[in-house]
XYZ file of C-alpha atoms in Angstrom:
602
model
C 4.930 90.403 135.063
C 4.802 90.634 138.853
C 5.861 87.572 140.799
C 3.451 86.386 143.641
C 6.028 87.721 146.180
C 6.127 91.135 144.504
C 2.358 91.217 144.393
C 2.198 90.458 148.124
C 4.671 93.190 148.879
C 2.715 95.645 146.721
C -0.513 94.804 148.462
C 0.969 95.410 151.868
C 2.217 98.886 150.688
C -1.318 99.576 149.292
C -2.884 98.635 152.564
C -0.683 101.134 154.499
C -0.533 104.025 152.119
C -3.606 103.998 149.929
C -6.691 103.518 152.142
C -8.589 106.792 152.193
C -9.709 108.416 155.468
C -13.029 110.257 155.611
C -11.435 113.704 155.098
C -9.609 112.450 151.931
C -12.676 110.870 150.593
C -14.747 113.970 151.163
C -12.215 116.131 149.378
C -12.206 113.862 146.307
C -16.011 113.825 146.161
C -16.459 117.568 146.562
C -13.690 118.748 144.288
C -13.054 115.934 141.744
C -16.308 113.916 141.355
C -18.885 116.717 141.631
C -16.711 119.051 139.565
C -16.373 116.617 136.640
C -19.512 114.439 136.651
C -22.015 116.142 138.823
C -25.342 117.134 137.189
C -25.258 120.786 136.316
C -29.066 121.395 136.482
C -32.258 120.091 137.939
C -35.627 121.293 139.152
C -37.530 118.722 136.990
C -41.168 118.305 137.658
C -41.337 114.669 136.646
C -37.711 113.289 136.910
C -36.792 109.774 135.985
C -34.819 107.229 138.011
C -33.597 104.683 135.482
C -31.727 101.503 136.472
C -29.583 99.879 133.718
C -28.630 96.355 134.560
C -27.098 93.207 133.043
C -24.118 90.870 133.454
C -20.512 92.100 133.034
C -19.819 93.323 129.420
C -23.530 93.035 128.499
C -23.331 96.625 127.254
C -24.606 98.525 130.219
C -22.264 101.450 129.866
C -23.297 101.882 126.164
C -26.963 101.895 127.122
C -26.243 104.389 129.935
C -24.562 106.732 127.476
C -27.469 106.479 125.065
C -29.979 107.346 127.777
C -27.814 110.289 128.961
C -27.680 111.715 125.450
C -31.438 111.118 124.974
C -32.331 112.942 128.208
C -31.479 116.572 129.321
C -27.816 116.032 129.700
C -27.214 118.935 132.154
C -30.075 117.715 134.328
C -29.194 114.006 134.297
C -26.884 112.415 136.939
C -25.109 109.210 135.798
C -24.131 106.982 138.656
C -21.601 104.236 137.891
C -19.493 102.653 140.637
C -16.739 101.700 138.199
C -16.435 105.282 136.919
C -16.158 106.321 140.591
C -13.332 103.863 141.141
C -11.130 105.860 138.666
C -10.972 108.639 141.207
C -9.015 106.432 143.686
C -5.344 107.435 143.747
C -3.032 104.906 142.184
C -5.918 102.633 141.076
C -4.908 102.350 137.450
C -1.189 101.849 138.097
C -1.712 99.034 140.586
C -4.315 97.347 138.310
C -1.791 97.200 135.547
C 0.652 95.629 137.941
C -1.985 92.965 138.672
C -3.837 93.921 141.769
C -7.223 95.488 142.503
C -6.251 96.110 146.118
C -6.808 99.884 145.923
C -10.445 99.347 145.061
C -10.950 96.522 147.515
C -9.710 98.480 150.614
C -11.722 101.550 149.588
C -14.891 99.812 148.783
C -16.758 101.739 151.510
C -15.619 105.078 150.159
C -16.750 104.203 146.580
C -20.222 103.032 147.980
C -20.508 106.282 149.853
C -19.613 108.314 146.827
C -22.365 106.462 144.823
C -24.984 107.175 147.610
C -23.833 110.794 147.776
C -24.265 111.300 144.016
C -27.886 109.876 144.319
C -28.603 112.189 147.209
C -27.144 115.071 145.269
C -29.471 114.268 142.362
C -32.455 113.938 144.694
C -31.690 117.274 146.274
C -31.576 118.986 142.867
C -34.422 116.872 141.353
C -32.239 115.786 138.448
C -32.734 112.588 136.362
C -30.740 109.617 137.740
C -29.368 106.907 135.415
C -27.885 104.156 137.739
C -25.737 101.463 136.257
C -26.397 98.397 138.454
C -24.395 95.204 138.907
C -26.677 93.601 141.440
C -30.376 93.711 142.405
C -31.423 97.349 142.851
C -31.758 98.650 146.343
C -35.564 98.662 147.171
C -34.979 101.434 149.869
C -33.533 103.722 147.348
C -36.333 102.942 144.781
C -38.942 103.626 147.439
C -37.253 106.921 148.320
C -37.365 107.757 144.513
C -41.087 107.122 144.249
C -41.680 109.170 147.371
C -39.752 112.023 145.859
C -42.001 111.921 142.658
C -39.496 110.011 140.415
C -40.742 107.652 137.706
C -38.737 104.447 138.175
C -37.738 102.319 135.202
C -35.643 99.195 134.781
C -33.654 98.541 131.527
C -32.047 95.080 131.365
C -29.482 94.762 128.523
C -29.871 91.330 127.060
C -26.710 89.829 125.648
C -25.966 86.124 125.336
C -23.435 84.524 127.590
C -20.709 83.918 125.036
C -20.822 87.483 123.552
C -20.507 89.112 126.966
C -17.848 86.625 128.117
C -15.883 87.390 125.037
C -16.462 91.183 125.357
C -15.282 91.099 128.963
C -11.844 89.787 127.895
C -11.707 91.936 124.761
C -12.214 95.210 126.562
C -9.604 94.250 129.233
C -7.018 93.414 126.621
C -7.760 96.657 124.842
C -7.440 98.635 127.986
C -4.193 96.998 128.783
C -2.863 97.855 125.359
C -3.794 101.540 126.048
C -2.295 101.381 129.601
C -5.699 102.314 131.119
C -7.805 99.863 132.961
C -8.763 102.208 135.839
C -12.573 101.517 135.324
C -12.151 97.890 133.921
C -12.059 95.045 136.483
C -10.028 91.973 135.920
C -11.989 89.334 133.968
C -13.693 86.966 136.375
C -15.487 84.035 134.689
C -17.297 82.985 137.848
C -18.497 86.502 138.713
C -19.706 86.885 135.088
C -21.799 83.591 135.188
C -23.244 84.419 138.613
C -24.314 87.845 137.408
C -25.812 86.285 134.213
C -27.861 83.937 136.297
C -28.944 86.530 138.623
C -30.358 88.990 136.098
C -33.017 86.554 134.954
C -34.188 86.370 138.547
C -34.047 90.164 138.899
C -36.259 90.434 135.928
C -38.829 88.086 137.328
C -38.690 89.822 140.727
C -39.242 93.242 139.182
C -42.271 92.085 137.364
C -43.893 90.890 140.513
C -43.187 94.025 142.633
C -44.218 97.558 142.640
C -40.614 99.048 142.636
C -40.709 99.925 138.872
C -43.279 101.652 136.884
C -41.788 100.376 133.576
C -39.467 97.524 132.640
C -37.779 97.194 129.298
C -35.518 94.475 127.698
C -32.957 96.068 125.401
C -30.051 95.317 123.174
C -26.659 96.946 123.716
C -27.408 98.940 120.569
C -30.343 100.544 122.418
C -32.980 98.711 120.436
C -36.106 98.052 122.698
C -37.037 94.368 122.414
C -39.884 94.335 124.950
C -41.384 96.974 127.298
C -44.442 97.285 129.432
C -45.857 99.421 132.118
C -46.196 97.807 135.429
C -49.219 98.421 137.823
C -48.689 100.349 140.881
C -50.771 97.856 142.826
C -48.432 95.097 144.101
C -51.416 92.598 144.179
C -52.023 93.237 140.404
C -48.289 93.050 139.644
C -48.018 89.626 141.418
C -50.544 88.131 139.002
C -47.954 87.410 136.290
C -48.836 86.431 132.849
C -46.070 84.043 131.850
C -46.585 84.437 128.083
C -46.406 88.269 128.236
C -43.546 88.684 130.710
C -40.443 90.638 130.355
C -38.567 87.631 131.642
C -39.766 85.653 128.655
C -38.344 88.363 126.300
C -34.986 88.373 128.212
C -34.698 84.470 128.112
C -35.538 84.273 124.422
C -33.200 87.103 123.338
C -30.192 86.010 125.304
C -30.570 82.406 124.205
C -31.100 83.071 120.527
C -28.812 80.958 118.326
C -26.171 83.497 116.893
C -25.975 84.300 113.180
C -22.925 83.213 111.271
C -21.422 86.663 111.241
C -21.654 86.884 115.044
C -19.935 83.614 115.404
C -17.144 84.531 113.092
C -16.657 87.816 114.960
C -16.416 86.066 118.318
C -13.765 83.651 117.054
C -11.885 86.458 115.450
C -11.673 88.156 118.816
C -10.466 85.037 120.568
C -7.909 84.521 117.808
C -6.472 87.903 118.625
C -6.659 87.404 122.290
C -4.508 84.239 122.104
C -1.796 86.240 120.441
C -2.018 89.102 122.722
C 1.399 89.890 124.523
C -0.227 92.158 127.141
C -2.631 89.444 128.247
C 0.160 86.813 128.313
C 2.328 88.980 130.545
C -0.310 90.187 132.922
C 0.071 88.752 136.410
C -3.585 87.853 136.918
C -4.511 86.636 133.418
C -4.437 82.846 134.049
C -7.379 81.902 131.664
C -6.541 78.715 129.914
C -6.863 80.140 126.410
C -6.712 76.920 124.386
C -9.249 74.984 126.360
C -11.546 78.116 126.438
C -11.418 78.553 122.719
C -12.284 74.817 122.247
C -15.281 75.136 124.605
C -16.570 78.364 122.930
C -16.169 76.944 119.461
C -18.077 73.799 120.571
C -20.876 75.975 121.873
C -21.023 78.053 118.703
C -21.348 74.923 116.518
C -24.875 74.546 117.765
C -25.811 78.091 116.729
C -27.647 79.359 113.632
C -30.093 81.916 112.352
C -33.452 81.856 113.946
C -36.242 84.354 114.594
C -38.329 83.346 117.694
C -40.921 86.083 116.757
C -41.897 84.262 113.609
C -44.633 81.465 113.705
C -43.213 78.131 114.574
C -43.994 76.771 111.119
C -41.652 79.368 109.536
C -38.643 78.463 111.601
C -36.311 75.517 110.887
C -36.963 72.803 113.358
C -33.381 72.465 114.366
C -33.090 76.191 115.190
C -36.112 76.009 117.456
C -34.577 73.054 119.243
C -31.343 74.997 119.587
C -33.202 77.845 121.223
C -34.983 75.617 123.667
C -31.833 73.700 124.425
C -30.021 76.988 125.234
C -32.839 78.101 127.519
C -32.836 74.648 129.299
C -29.052 75.044 129.935
C -29.657 78.554 131.145
C -32.295 77.418 133.690
C -30.015 74.471 134.674
C -27.272 76.919 135.416
C -29.593 79.097 137.568
C -30.685 76.062 139.567
C -27.299 74.591 140.130
C -25.317 77.693 140.865
C -24.542 77.215 144.615
C -21.588 79.465 144.959
C -22.476 83.034 145.904
C -26.196 82.324 145.293
C -28.397 85.326 145.746
C -31.752 84.974 147.489
C -33.578 85.982 144.385
C -32.127 83.024 142.520
C -33.713 80.578 144.994
C -36.994 82.451 145.252
C -37.726 82.768 141.566
C -36.427 79.435 140.334
C -39.949 77.953 140.092
C -41.158 80.863 138.034
C -38.369 80.602 135.563
C -39.027 76.862 135.302
C -42.637 77.526 134.353
C -41.457 80.045 131.752
C -39.026 77.431 130.271
C -41.803 74.771 130.013
C -44.077 77.342 128.413
C -41.421 78.253 125.759
C -40.668 74.610 125.242
C -44.248 73.894 124.346
C -44.658 77.088 122.246
C -41.622 76.462 120.046
C -41.546 72.664 119.948
C -45.064 71.524 120.770
C -45.118 67.756 121.354
C -41.497 67.579 120.058
C -40.402 68.961 123.465
C -39.252 65.530 124.515
C -36.675 65.506 121.711
C -34.422 68.116 123.367
C -33.738 66.458 126.624
C -37.010 65.771 128.333
C -38.415 67.551 131.326
C -36.322 69.728 133.497
C -36.415 68.360 137.044
C -36.741 71.470 139.192
C -36.764 69.553 142.404
C -33.288 68.149 141.670
C -32.159 71.581 140.769
C -33.465 72.997 144.015
C -32.064 70.181 146.096
C -28.643 71.069 144.643
C -29.149 74.694 145.517
C -30.506 74.379 149.122
C -30.048 77.370 151.382
C -31.386 78.526 154.788
C -35.035 79.287 155.080
C -35.965 82.627 153.333
C -37.955 85.010 155.483
C -39.979 87.072 152.961
C -42.229 88.631 155.478
C -45.366 87.334 153.850
C -48.617 86.335 155.439
C -49.591 82.703 155.428
C -50.738 81.234 152.170
C -54.273 80.703 153.531
C -54.584 84.285 154.689
C -53.409 85.473 151.350
C -55.931 83.317 149.660
C -58.807 84.715 151.648
C -57.929 88.148 150.461
C -58.002 87.089 146.867
C -61.576 85.889 146.691
C -62.693 88.709 144.420
C -60.105 87.667 141.915
C -60.974 83.989 142.310
C -64.627 84.586 141.464
C -63.853 85.679 137.949
C -61.875 82.645 136.849
C -64.414 79.970 135.582
C -65.631 82.147 132.795
C -62.033 82.570 131.593
C -61.126 78.907 131.906
C -61.612 76.686 128.878
C -64.376 73.927 129.136
C -62.234 71.203 127.793
C -58.479 70.753 128.419
C -56.365 68.300 126.314
C -52.713 67.223 126.956
C -51.133 68.405 123.733
C -47.617 67.507 124.661
C -45.927 65.987 127.674
C -47.049 67.894 130.770
C -48.839 70.648 128.817
C -52.589 70.989 128.637
C -54.369 73.446 126.308
C -58.004 74.110 125.321
C -59.567 71.680 122.969
C -59.876 74.435 120.312
C -56.063 74.722 120.277
C -55.643 70.925 120.241
C -58.028 70.701 117.233
C -55.983 73.189 115.234
C -52.761 71.542 116.104
C -54.103 68.153 114.978
C -54.770 69.441 111.411
C -51.316 71.022 111.154
C -49.291 67.926 110.404
C -46.246 69.838 109.229
C -45.731 71.659 112.516
C -46.947 68.825 114.811
C -46.161 65.543 112.888
C -46.052 63.380 115.986
C -49.172 64.713 117.712
C -51.564 62.150 119.275
C -54.507 62.185 116.954
C -56.349 59.169 118.522
C -59.108 60.887 120.390
C -59.804 57.698 122.353
C -56.431 57.900 123.955
C -56.448 61.471 124.880
C -55.937 62.783 128.404
C -58.958 65.171 128.888
C -60.252 67.344 131.665
C -63.716 68.776 131.597
C -65.426 71.784 133.292
C -69.116 70.839 133.108
C -71.986 73.185 133.768
C -72.654 72.056 137.307
C -69.247 71.043 138.557
C -67.019 72.586 141.187
C -63.902 72.418 139.047
C -62.187 70.284 136.383
C -62.955 66.575 136.528
C -62.243 63.424 134.466
C -64.683 61.833 131.979
C -64.924 58.946 134.479
C -66.030 61.362 137.316
C -68.523 63.001 135.075
C -70.075 59.704 134.074
C -70.379 58.638 137.686
C -72.133 61.893 138.593
C -74.457 61.682 135.664
C -75.454 58.132 136.571
C -75.950 58.976 140.172
C -78.486 61.700 139.119
C -79.864 59.697 136.249
C -79.269 62.602 133.882
C -77.888 62.942 130.356
C -75.150 65.312 131.516
C -72.332 63.046 130.477
C -73.722 62.382 127.015
C -74.436 66.022 126.367
C -70.999 67.126 127.513
C -69.120 64.531 125.559
C -71.036 65.475 122.403
C -70.333 69.092 122.915
C -66.603 68.306 122.841
C -66.858 65.605 120.189
C -65.176 63.273 122.589
C -65.643 59.457 122.617
C -67.443 57.970 125.570
C -64.670 55.437 125.988
C -62.580 58.131 127.607
C -64.549 57.425 130.773
C -62.775 54.062 131.116
C -59.357 55.728 131.454
C -57.793 55.659 134.916
C -57.568 58.996 136.700
C -54.017 58.039 137.715
C -53.089 58.817 134.041
C -53.948 62.455 134.804
C -51.690 65.049 136.574
C -51.891 65.570 140.270
C -51.341 69.365 139.889
C -52.222 71.809 137.027
C -50.866 75.412 136.979
C -52.638 78.049 134.893
C -49.817 79.793 133.054
C -51.786 83.090 133.556
C -54.080 83.431 130.580
C -56.182 80.293 130.624
C -54.739 78.800 127.488
C -51.650 76.936 128.870
C -51.787 74.643 131.901
C -48.489 73.017 133.113
C -48.791 69.585 134.706
C -47.117 68.190 137.856
C -44.683 71.168 138.312
C -43.474 71.610 141.761
C -43.660 75.282 142.600
C -42.792 75.360 146.420
C -39.183 75.281 147.455
C -37.867 72.503 149.700
C -37.073 75.101 152.337
C -40.202 77.291 152.005
C -43.692 76.215 152.971
C -45.416 78.989 151.129
C -46.514 79.473 147.516
C -44.279 81.989 145.729
C -45.877 85.464 145.612
C -45.888 85.604 141.798
C -48.536 82.964 141.380
C -51.895 83.203 143.044
C -53.268 80.045 144.550
C -56.569 79.941 142.585
C -54.433 79.416 139.526
C -53.252 76.103 140.975
C -55.629 73.120 140.411
C -55.025 69.997 142.612
C -56.522 66.584 142.019
C -58.812 65.780 144.816
C -59.808 62.539 146.702
C -62.727 62.122 144.218
C -60.418 62.092 141.150
C -61.561 65.592 140.043
C -59.878 68.905 140.564
C -60.282 71.722 143.069
C -58.587 75.103 143.366
C -55.855 75.091 145.837
C -57.163 78.384 147.137
C -60.468 76.820 148.209
C -58.835 73.744 149.844
C -56.738 76.022 151.888
C -59.706 78.321 152.764
C -61.693 75.273 153.894
C -58.651 73.917 155.882
C -58.922 70.535 153.893
C -55.507 70.483 152.287
C -54.527 67.481 154.385
C -57.358 65.479 152.928
C -55.953 65.596 149.381
C -54.212 62.440 148.154
C -50.622 62.099 149.153
C -49.472 62.115 145.539
C -51.032 65.535 145.106
C -49.589 67.019 148.217
C -46.124 65.581 147.367
C -46.207 66.914 143.768
C -47.196 70.311 144.987
C -44.452 70.497 147.529
C -46.386 72.607 149.959
C -45.881 71.930 153.635
C -48.430 73.166 156.056
C -48.192 73.197 159.949
C -50.126 70.387 161.682
C -53.548 71.538 162.593
C -57.108 70.226 163.020
C -58.685 69.449 159.713
C -62.153 70.647 159.154
C -64.674 69.050 157.010
C -65.706 70.847 153.836
C -68.379 73.425 154.462
C -71.614 73.192 152.494
C -71.633 76.983 152.189
C -68.285 76.882 150.496
C -69.684 74.438 147.995
C -72.655 76.622 147.303
C -70.348 79.566 146.919
C -68.274 77.590 144.314
C -71.373 76.643 142.270
C -73.057 80.005 142.228
C -70.013 82.444 141.982
C -69.280 84.299 138.697
C -65.810 83.502 138.262
C -55.785 85.973 136.764
C -22.120 90.303 142.358
C -20.350 91.236 139.870
C -18.753 94.753 140.056
C -17.453 95.086 136.500
C -18.226 97.917 134.114
C -20.190 97.379 130.979
């Protein structure tokens, strides 16, 4: 084992003797890299640009190898920075001695080799399989699309404990074989930052036009979820939470592990604690005993569970374990200040919506049993950063350009919305089916006189409360209230409930069947609605106790007239300006319109 003084002396020697100049770097690329791993053929009419991503030790290299064997191997260029690092002189020897200094001082050379390999593949029209450790470069992806490439993203979904274990296991095996030239030193912080980031990369990829296809895969190559993405960015931005790739990723990587998997993990850690090569390595300072205790404690909450089965067929405790794991996952993304990537901040609200949707899906009204609501605002306050400039137009301008989409919504929205669990509203048809299923929903509120209900009546401008509907019916001396309540089989006594019991903000999850209440979607440092959710899907309680689409309030320049509780819940800050009164033409339109860095090798 090298002493700290010996490592310092070694690093000084490396700084003087092992930094490549441009001539040396070019010679290595031309003779060694292209000669050994350069694609031998090309000329493809429809080449692929496939990005394989995931946290360290998720299984990216295994997946990359499978893709390479599946494609035309001679016409496929694999690009992996950690493979390129192996061409650095003395890299392996110095890593075994306990320093990554050779790779650190030649980072620019390795990055240039990566870019040159991609350029080489473009020139020969070869397939490209890029193993990514961070968010893919949008400039390179745009270049690929211009060159006629089909772009794809494959995210390898592996749970945190398994990849953390695999990261140390492969390092120990490499040390035992005296070859860690392409294996970085285990770094727990880098592993966790990358793990958090890839959920945000998945969300970002679904709401952009960078990829034509996105897939969530296991390290074995099994495809868990895949979908084609529209080329039109505006269509891509209208994300359906319940059909998203991010949903598939969060479920898969938080699945409670089977007993055989738990046993395998503990067997590996038992071997690692007895490893002489780990114990004598200069940089392996992981506290093994406390680490094993922590991992064993986490594994105790695991068990067999299939999230793809109906909720009634899964043990309740396993469903709770899954939701608890997802909540901890989202908490980690929100609280990870150190080295936070801009995507983590930008897509936190979307991941929160996904968590709440999964919580309601797997637990229904039992959601409060696993720790209550996740307070996104607290998580964001702990993760504040400088204002993000995403180059977007103002929210109101975006909204005006979406009126065609807005005009279709009322036909898709349910007539009656009922709160089925804390903060989750669903159509009354779903509520009625949940009421009769006492095994799955034993604690469901079945007292119809105490329901929280929202109604879209035949002549309304949006959702309103029974009290608001009764007042309108009396003002016009009509039987509208009686007819509407009869249609929904709702008691008239609901009109006596205070509107304060109803949410200030409702967000359509994307398909009109799940609405999330009082979820703050705007960051403390951004006065815009995230691009992944269109403003007509946000319903805000107005000054009359009913609900308007946020898009219309912004278009009418009447956002400031909303109750303060609504504005505070939404979290949207607009610049001070003159507030216009609602336009009668806008009301007519509403009534008459016909309405969606980690750099380790895996």
